[in-house]
Short mmCIF file of C-alpha atoms in Angstrom, two decimals:
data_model
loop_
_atom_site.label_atom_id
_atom_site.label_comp_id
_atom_site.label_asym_id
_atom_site.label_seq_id
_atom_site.Cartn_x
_atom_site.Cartn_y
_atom_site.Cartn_z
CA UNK A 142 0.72 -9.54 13.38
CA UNK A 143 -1.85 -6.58 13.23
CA UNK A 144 -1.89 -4.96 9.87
CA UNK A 145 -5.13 -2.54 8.95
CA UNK A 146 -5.86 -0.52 5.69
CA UNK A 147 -7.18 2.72 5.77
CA UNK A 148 -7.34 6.09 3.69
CA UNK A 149 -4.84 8.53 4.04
CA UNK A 150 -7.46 10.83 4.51
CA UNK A 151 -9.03 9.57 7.56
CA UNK A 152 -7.52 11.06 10.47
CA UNK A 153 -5.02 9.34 12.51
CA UNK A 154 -5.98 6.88 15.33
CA UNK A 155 -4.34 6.13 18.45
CA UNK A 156 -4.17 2.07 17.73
CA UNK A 157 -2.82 2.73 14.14
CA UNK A 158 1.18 2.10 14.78
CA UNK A 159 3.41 2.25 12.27
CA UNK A 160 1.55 4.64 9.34
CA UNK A 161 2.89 4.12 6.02
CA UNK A 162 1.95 5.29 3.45
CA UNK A 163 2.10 2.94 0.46
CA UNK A 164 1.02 4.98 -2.68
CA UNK A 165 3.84 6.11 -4.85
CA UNK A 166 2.73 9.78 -5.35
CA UNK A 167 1.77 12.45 -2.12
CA UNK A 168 -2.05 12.34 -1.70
CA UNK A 169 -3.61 15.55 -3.08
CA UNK A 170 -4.51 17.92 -0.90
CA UNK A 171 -3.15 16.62 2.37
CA UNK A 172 -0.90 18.20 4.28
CA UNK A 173 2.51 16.21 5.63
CA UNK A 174 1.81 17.19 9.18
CA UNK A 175 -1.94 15.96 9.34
CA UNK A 176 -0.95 12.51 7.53
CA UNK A 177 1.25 11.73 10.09
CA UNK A 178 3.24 9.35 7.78
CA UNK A 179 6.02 6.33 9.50
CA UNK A 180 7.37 5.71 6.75
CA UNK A 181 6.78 6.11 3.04
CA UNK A 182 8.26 3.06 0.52
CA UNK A 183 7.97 3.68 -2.63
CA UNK A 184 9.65 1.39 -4.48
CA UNK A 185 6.50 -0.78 -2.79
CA UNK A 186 4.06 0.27 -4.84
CA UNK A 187 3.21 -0.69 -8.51
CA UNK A 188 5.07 0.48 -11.11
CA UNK A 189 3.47 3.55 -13.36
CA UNK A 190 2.59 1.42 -15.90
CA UNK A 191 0.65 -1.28 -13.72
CA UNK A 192 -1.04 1.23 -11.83
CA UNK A 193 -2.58 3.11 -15.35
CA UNK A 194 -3.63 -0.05 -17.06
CA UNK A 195 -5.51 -1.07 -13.60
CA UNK A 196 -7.20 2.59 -13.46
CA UNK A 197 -8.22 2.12 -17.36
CA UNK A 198 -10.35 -0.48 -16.38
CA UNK A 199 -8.11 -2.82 -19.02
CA UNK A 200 -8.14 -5.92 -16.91
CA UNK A 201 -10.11 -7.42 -13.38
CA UNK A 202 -8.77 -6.61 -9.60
CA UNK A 203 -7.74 -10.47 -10.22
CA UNK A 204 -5.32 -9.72 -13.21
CA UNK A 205 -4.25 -6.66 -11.82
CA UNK A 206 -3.11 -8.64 -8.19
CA UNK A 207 -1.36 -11.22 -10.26
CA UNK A 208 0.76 -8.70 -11.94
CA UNK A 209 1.22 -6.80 -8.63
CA UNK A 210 2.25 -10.04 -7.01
CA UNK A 211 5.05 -10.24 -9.92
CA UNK A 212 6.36 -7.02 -9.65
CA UNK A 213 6.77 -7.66 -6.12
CA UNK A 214 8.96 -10.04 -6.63
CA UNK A 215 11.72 -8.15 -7.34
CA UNK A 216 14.19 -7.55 -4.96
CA UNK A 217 13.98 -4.33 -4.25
CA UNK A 218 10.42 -4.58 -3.56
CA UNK A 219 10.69 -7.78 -1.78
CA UNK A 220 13.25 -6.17 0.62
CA UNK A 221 10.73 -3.64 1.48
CA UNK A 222 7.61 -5.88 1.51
CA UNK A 223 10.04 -7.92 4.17
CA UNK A 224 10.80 -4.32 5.99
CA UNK A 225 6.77 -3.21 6.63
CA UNK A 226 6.79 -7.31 7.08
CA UNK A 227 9.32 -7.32 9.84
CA UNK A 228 7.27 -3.78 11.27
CA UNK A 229 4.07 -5.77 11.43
CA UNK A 230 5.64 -8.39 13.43
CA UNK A 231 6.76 -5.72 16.49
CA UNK A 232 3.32 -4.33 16.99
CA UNK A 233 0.43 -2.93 14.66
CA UNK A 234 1.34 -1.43 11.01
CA UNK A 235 -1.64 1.04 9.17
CA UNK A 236 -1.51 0.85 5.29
CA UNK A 237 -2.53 3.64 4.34
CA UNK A 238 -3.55 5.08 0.50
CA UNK A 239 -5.66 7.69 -0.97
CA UNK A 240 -7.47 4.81 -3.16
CA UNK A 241 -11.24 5.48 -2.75
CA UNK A 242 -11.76 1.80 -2.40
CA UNK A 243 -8.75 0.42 -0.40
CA UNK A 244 -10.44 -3.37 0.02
CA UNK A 245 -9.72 -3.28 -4.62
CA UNK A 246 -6.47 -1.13 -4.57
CA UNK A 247 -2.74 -2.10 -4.09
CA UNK A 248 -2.97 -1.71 -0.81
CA UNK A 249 -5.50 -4.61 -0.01
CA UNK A 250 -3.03 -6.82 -2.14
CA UNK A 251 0.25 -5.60 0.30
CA UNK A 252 -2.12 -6.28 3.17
CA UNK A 253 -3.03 -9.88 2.02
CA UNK A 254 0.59 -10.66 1.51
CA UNK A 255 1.67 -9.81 5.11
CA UNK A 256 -1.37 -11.34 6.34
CA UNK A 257 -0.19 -14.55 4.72
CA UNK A 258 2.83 -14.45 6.97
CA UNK A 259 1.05 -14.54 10.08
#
C-alpha cells in the first residue's frame, strides 16, 4: 500500500495516483484544474470544532490525534477512511492538504491510519 502526503499546492506528480484532497474547505487560491483533485471526502476530515481548537493552540498534536482518531470512528467517516483505504490497496493514493506542516496536520493522522493497515 503506497500512501504519500503532500500540499495541495505543490504541483502534481506523475507517481502521485489517486489525489485526494482531504481538507474540508477548497484551498485558497488554487484553481480546480491545477489541483487536479481524485476525489474530495469530506465527511473525512475533522469536524469544525476539532479543527479550531487544534489551530488555537488549546491542546498538543497528541490530544488533537486522539480526538481525530474518535471522530473517525463514526461511521460515516469510517466508511470513507475504508474507501481511500480500499484506493490505497489498488495502487498509490496522494493525501493531499493545504496545511503548512502536513507531517502535524490531519492529514499525517489519515496517513498513519492507512499505513497501519498495510
Amino acid at each position: 500500500m503506497s500512501v504519500r502526503l503532500r500540499r495541495v499546492y505543490e504541483p502534481p506528480e506523475a507517481d502521485d495516483g489517486v489525489r485526494v484532497l482531504v481538507d474540508r474547505l477548497w484551498p485558497r487560491g488554487l484553481a480546480k484544474e491545477a489541483a487536479r483533485i481524485d476525489e474530495w471526502p469530506k465527511g473525512l476530515t475533522p469536524s469544525t470544532e476539532l479543527r479550531r481548537w487544534y489551530h488555537a493552540g488549546k491542546g498538543s498534536y497528541e490530544e488533537f490525534r486522539e480526538r481525530y482518531e474518535a471522530e473517525l470512528d463514526v461511521p460515516e467517516a469510517a466508511e470513507l477512511l475504508e474507501h481511500v483505504r480500499e484506493l490505497a490497496a489498488k495502487g498509490p493514493v496522494t493525501l493531499l492538504t493545504a496545511a503548512k506542516d502536513p507531517e502535524r496536520s490531519h492529514a499525517a493522522v489519515l496517513a498513519g491510519l492507512l499505513e497501519e493497515e498495510d
